[in-house]
Amino acid sequence: MRLGIGLCYAVLMADGSVVTFRFLGQDAKGTVIAESPPGSGTHIDLLALLNKGYKAYWEIDCPK
């Protein structure tokens, strides 16, 4: 999976749900972080989410 810092994505999870996020990069501890949903200010551990299994991902327009 290739992601660009500051770009927004949608991920089709293995269970059929769709998760949207803005990729933020890594924090000082090395955790790969994202803001989900984009613009919410809520940070998530992106690898923990993706390790649950996903089928596809695509870039989406970020909210303004």
Short mmCIF file of N, CA, C and O in Angstrom, two decimals:
data_model
loop_
_atom_site.label_atom_id
_atom_site.label_comp_id
_atom_site.label_asym_id
_atom_site.label_seq_id
_atom_site.Cartn_x
_atom_site.Cartn_y
_atom_site.Cartn_z
N MET A 1 0.85 -1.17 0.00
CA MET A 1 0.00 0.00 0.00
C MET A 1 0.90 1.24 0.00
O MET A 1 1.76 1.36 0.85
N ARG A 2 0.69 2.10 -0.96
CA ARG A 2 1.44 3.36 -1.03
C ARG A 2 0.49 4.50 -0.70
O ARG A 2 -0.54 4.64 -1.34
N LEU A 3 0.88 5.31 0.27
CA LEU A 3 0.05 6.42 0.71
C LEU A 3 0.85 7.71 0.68
O LEU A 3 2.05 7.70 0.95
N GLY A 4 0.19 8.80 0.38
CA GLY A 4 0.84 10.11 0.39
C GLY A 4 0.42 10.89 1.62
O GLY A 4 -0.76 10.93 1.96
N ILE A 5 1.37 11.50 2.29
CA ILE A 5 1.07 12.26 3.50
C ILE A 5 0.11 13.40 3.17
O ILE A 5 0.30 14.13 2.21
N GLY A 6 -0.95 13.51 3.96
CA GLY A 6 -1.95 14.56 3.78
C GLY A 6 -3.07 14.21 2.82
O GLY A 6 -4.05 14.94 2.72
N LEU A 7 -2.94 13.08 2.11
CA LEU A 7 -3.99 12.67 1.19
C LEU A 7 -5.04 11.83 1.91
O LEU A 7 -4.76 11.23 2.95
N CYS A 8 -6.25 11.79 1.35
CA CYS A 8 -7.35 11.05 1.96
C CYS A 8 -7.64 9.78 1.16
O CYS A 8 -7.49 9.77 -0.08
N TYR A 9 -8.07 8.76 1.87
CA TYR A 9 -8.31 7.45 1.28
C TYR A 9 -9.57 6.82 1.85
O TYR A 9 -9.98 7.14 2.97
N ALA A 10 -10.15 5.91 1.09
CA ALA A 10 -11.22 5.03 1.56
C ALA A 10 -10.67 3.61 1.46
O ALA A 10 -9.95 3.28 0.52
N VAL A 11 -11.01 2.80 2.45
CA VAL A 11 -10.56 1.41 2.48
C VAL A 11 -11.77 0.51 2.62
O VAL A 11 -12.61 0.72 3.49
N LEU A 12 -11.87 -0.47 1.73
CA LEU A 12 -12.90 -1.50 1.83
C LEU A 12 -12.34 -2.60 2.71
O LEU A 12 -11.39 -3.28 2.33
N MET A 13 -12.90 -2.73 3.90
CA MET A 13 -12.42 -3.71 4.86
C MET A 13 -12.93 -5.11 4.49
O MET A 13 -13.89 -5.25 3.73
N ALA A 14 -12.29 -6.13 5.04
CA ALA A 14 -12.65 -7.51 4.74
C ALA A 14 -14.10 -7.81 5.13
O ALA A 14 -14.75 -8.65 4.50
N ASP A 15 -14.63 -7.11 6.14
CA ASP A 15 -16.01 -7.34 6.57
C ASP A 15 -17.04 -6.58 5.73
O ASP A 15 -18.24 -6.63 5.99
N GLY A 16 -16.58 -5.83 4.72
CA GLY A 16 -17.47 -5.10 3.83
C GLY A 16 -17.68 -3.65 4.22
O GLY A 16 -18.29 -2.89 3.46
N SER A 17 -17.21 -3.23 5.38
CA SER A 17 -17.35 -1.84 5.79
C SER A 17 -16.32 -0.97 5.06
O SER A 17 -15.32 -1.48 4.54
N VAL A 18 -16.60 0.32 5.00
CA VAL A 18 -15.68 1.27 4.36
C VAL A 18 -15.22 2.27 5.42
O VAL A 18 -16.03 2.83 6.15
N VAL A 19 -13.91 2.45 5.51
CA VAL A 19 -13.30 3.39 6.46
C VAL A 19 -12.60 4.47 5.65
O VAL A 19 -11.89 4.17 4.68
N THR A 20 -12.79 5.73 6.03
CA THR A 20 -12.09 6.83 5.36
C THR A 20 -11.10 7.45 6.34
O THR A 20 -11.32 7.46 7.56
N PHE A 21 -9.99 7.93 5.78
CA PHE A 21 -8.96 8.54 6.63
C PHE A 21 -8.08 9.47 5.83
O PHE A 21 -8.00 9.38 4.61
N ARG A 22 -7.40 10.36 6.55
CA ARG A 22 -6.34 11.21 5.99
C ARG A 22 -5.03 10.66 6.56
O ARG A 22 -4.86 10.56 7.78
N PHE A 23 -4.08 10.32 5.69
CA PHE A 23 -2.81 9.76 6.12
C PHE A 23 -1.92 10.87 6.69
O PHE A 23 -1.70 11.89 6.04
N LEU A 24 -1.44 10.67 7.92
CA LEU A 24 -0.62 11.68 8.58
C LEU A 24 0.86 11.32 8.69
O LEU A 24 1.67 12.18 8.96
N GLY A 25 1.20 10.06 8.52
CA GLY A 25 2.61 9.65 8.62
C GLY A 25 2.86 8.86 9.89
O GLY A 25 2.02 8.10 10.34
N GLN A 26 4.04 9.08 10.50
CA GLN A 26 4.41 8.37 11.72
C GLN A 26 4.60 9.36 12.85
O GLN A 26 5.09 10.47 12.64
N ASP A 27 4.24 8.92 14.07
CA ASP A 27 4.50 9.76 15.23
C ASP A 27 5.90 9.45 15.77
O ASP A 27 6.64 8.66 15.19
N ALA A 28 6.27 10.08 16.87
CA ALA A 28 7.62 9.92 17.43
C ALA A 28 7.92 8.48 17.87
O ALA A 28 9.07 8.07 17.91
N LYS A 29 6.89 7.71 18.17
CA LYS A 29 7.07 6.32 18.59
C LYS A 29 7.13 5.35 17.41
O LYS A 29 7.34 4.16 17.59
N GLY A 30 6.91 5.87 16.20
CA GLY A 30 6.95 5.03 15.01
C GLY A 30 5.60 4.46 14.62
O GLY A 30 5.50 3.68 13.68
N THR A 31 4.54 4.85 15.32
CA THR A 31 3.19 4.39 14.99
C THR A 31 2.72 5.10 13.72
O THR A 31 2.86 6.31 13.59
N VAL A 32 2.19 4.34 12.79
CA VAL A 32 1.65 4.91 11.55
C VAL A 32 0.26 5.44 11.88
O VAL A 32 -0.63 4.68 12.29
N ILE A 33 0.08 6.75 11.73
CA ILE A 33 -1.17 7.36 12.17
C ILE A 33 -1.96 7.98 11.02
O ILE A 33 -1.41 8.36 9.99
N ALA A 34 -3.26 8.03 11.24
CA ALA A 34 -4.19 8.63 10.28
C ALA A 34 -5.29 9.33 11.08
O ALA A 34 -5.51 9.03 12.25
N GLU A 35 -5.96 10.25 10.40
CA GLU A 35 -7.10 10.93 11.00
C GLU A 35 -8.36 10.33 10.38
O GLU A 35 -8.53 10.33 9.16
N SER A 36 -9.22 9.76 11.22
CA SER A 36 -10.41 9.09 10.71
C SER A 36 -11.63 9.44 11.53
O SER A 36 -11.61 9.27 12.74
N PRO A 37 -12.69 9.92 10.88
CA PRO A 37 -12.75 10.32 9.47
C PRO A 37 -11.96 11.60 9.22
O PRO A 37 -11.67 12.33 10.18
N PRO A 38 -11.61 11.87 7.98
CA PRO A 38 -10.84 13.07 7.66
C PRO A 38 -11.52 14.33 8.18
O PRO A 38 -12.73 14.49 8.06
N GLY A 39 -10.75 15.19 8.83
CA GLY A 39 -11.27 16.44 9.36
C GLY A 39 -11.82 16.35 10.77
O GLY A 39 -12.21 17.34 11.34
N SER A 40 -11.83 15.14 11.34
CA SER A 40 -12.43 14.94 12.66
C SER A 40 -11.49 15.28 13.81
O SER A 40 -11.92 15.53 14.92
N GLY A 41 -10.18 15.23 13.55
CA GLY A 41 -9.20 15.43 14.62
C GLY A 41 -8.93 14.17 15.42
O GLY A 41 -8.12 14.17 16.34
N THR A 42 -9.59 13.05 15.08
CA THR A 42 -9.41 11.78 15.79
C THR A 42 -8.30 10.98 15.10
O THR A 42 -8.41 10.66 13.92
N HIS A 43 -7.25 10.67 15.85
CA HIS A 43 -6.13 9.91 15.29
C HIS A 43 -6.30 8.42 15.58
O HIS A 43 -6.74 8.05 16.67
N ILE A 44 -5.96 7.60 14.60
CA ILE A 44 -6.02 6.15 14.75
C ILE A 44 -4.68 5.54 14.38
O ILE A 44 -3.88 6.14 13.67
N ASP A 45 -4.44 4.32 14.86
CA ASP A 45 -3.27 3.53 14.48
C ASP A 45 -3.64 2.82 13.18
O ASP A 45 -4.43 1.88 13.18
N LEU A 46 -3.11 3.30 12.07
CA LEU A 46 -3.50 2.80 10.76
C LEU A 46 -3.13 1.33 10.56
O LEU A 46 -3.92 0.56 10.01
N LEU A 47 -1.97 0.91 11.02
CA LEU A 47 -1.57 -0.49 10.83
C LEU A 47 -2.48 -1.42 11.61
O LEU A 47 -2.82 -2.51 11.13
N ALA A 48 -2.90 -1.01 12.81
CA ALA A 48 -3.82 -1.85 13.59
C ALA A 48 -5.13 -2.03 12.83
O ALA A 48 -5.71 -3.12 12.81
N LEU A 49 -5.60 -0.97 12.19
CA LEU A 49 -6.83 -1.06 11.39
C LEU A 49 -6.63 -1.99 10.20
O LEU A 49 -7.44 -2.89 9.97
N LEU A 50 -5.57 -1.79 9.45
CA LEU A 50 -5.34 -2.58 8.23
C LEU A 50 -5.05 -4.04 8.52
O LEU A 50 -5.34 -4.91 7.70
N ASN A 51 -4.49 -4.33 9.69
CA ASN A 51 -4.21 -5.72 10.07
C ASN A 51 -5.48 -6.53 10.29
O ASN A 51 -5.43 -7.75 10.34
N LYS A 52 -6.63 -5.85 10.39
CA LYS A 52 -7.91 -6.56 10.50
C LYS A 52 -8.32 -7.14 9.15
O LYS A 52 -9.24 -7.93 9.08
N GLY A 53 -7.64 -6.72 8.10
CA GLY A 53 -7.89 -7.23 6.76
C GLY A 53 -8.65 -6.24 5.89
O GLY A 53 -9.63 -5.65 6.33
N TYR A 54 -8.15 -6.00 4.71
CA TYR A 54 -8.82 -5.11 3.77
C TYR A 54 -8.76 -5.71 2.37
O TYR A 54 -7.89 -6.51 2.07
N LYS A 55 -9.72 -5.31 1.54
CA LYS A 55 -9.81 -5.83 0.17
C LYS A 55 -9.25 -4.86 -0.85
O LYS A 55 -8.65 -5.26 -1.85
N ALA A 56 -9.49 -3.56 -0.63
CA ALA A 56 -9.07 -2.55 -1.61
C ALA A 56 -8.98 -1.20 -0.92
O ALA A 56 -9.54 -1.00 0.15
N TYR A 57 -8.26 -0.28 -1.57
CA TYR A 57 -8.22 1.10 -1.10
C TYR A 57 -8.12 2.01 -2.29
O TYR A 57 -7.68 1.60 -3.36
N TRP A 58 -8.58 3.25 -2.13
CA TRP A 58 -8.52 4.23 -3.21
C TRP A 58 -8.45 5.62 -2.62
O TRP A 58 -8.89 5.86 -1.51
N GLU A 59 -7.85 6.53 -3.40
CA GLU A 59 -7.75 7.91 -2.97
C GLU A 59 -9.08 8.61 -3.15
O GLU A 59 -9.79 8.35 -4.13
N ILE A 60 -9.43 9.46 -2.20
CA ILE A 60 -10.67 10.24 -2.27
C ILE A 60 -10.32 11.72 -2.08
O ILE A 60 -9.22 12.05 -1.63
N ASP A 61 -11.25 12.59 -2.42
CA ASP A 61 -11.07 14.01 -2.17
C ASP A 61 -11.19 14.28 -0.68
O ASP A 61 -12.12 13.78 -0.03
N CYS A 62 -10.27 15.04 -0.12
CA CYS A 62 -10.32 15.40 1.29
C CYS A 62 -11.38 16.47 1.50
O CYS A 62 -11.58 17.31 0.64
N PRO A 63 -12.07 16.41 2.66
CA PRO A 63 -13.04 17.46 2.95
C PRO A 63 -12.33 18.81 3.12
O PRO A 63 -11.18 18.86 3.54
N LYS A 64 -13.01 19.86 2.79
CA LYS A 64 -12.41 21.19 2.88
C LYS A 64 -12.72 21.83 4.19
O LYS A 64 -13.64 21.62 4.85
#
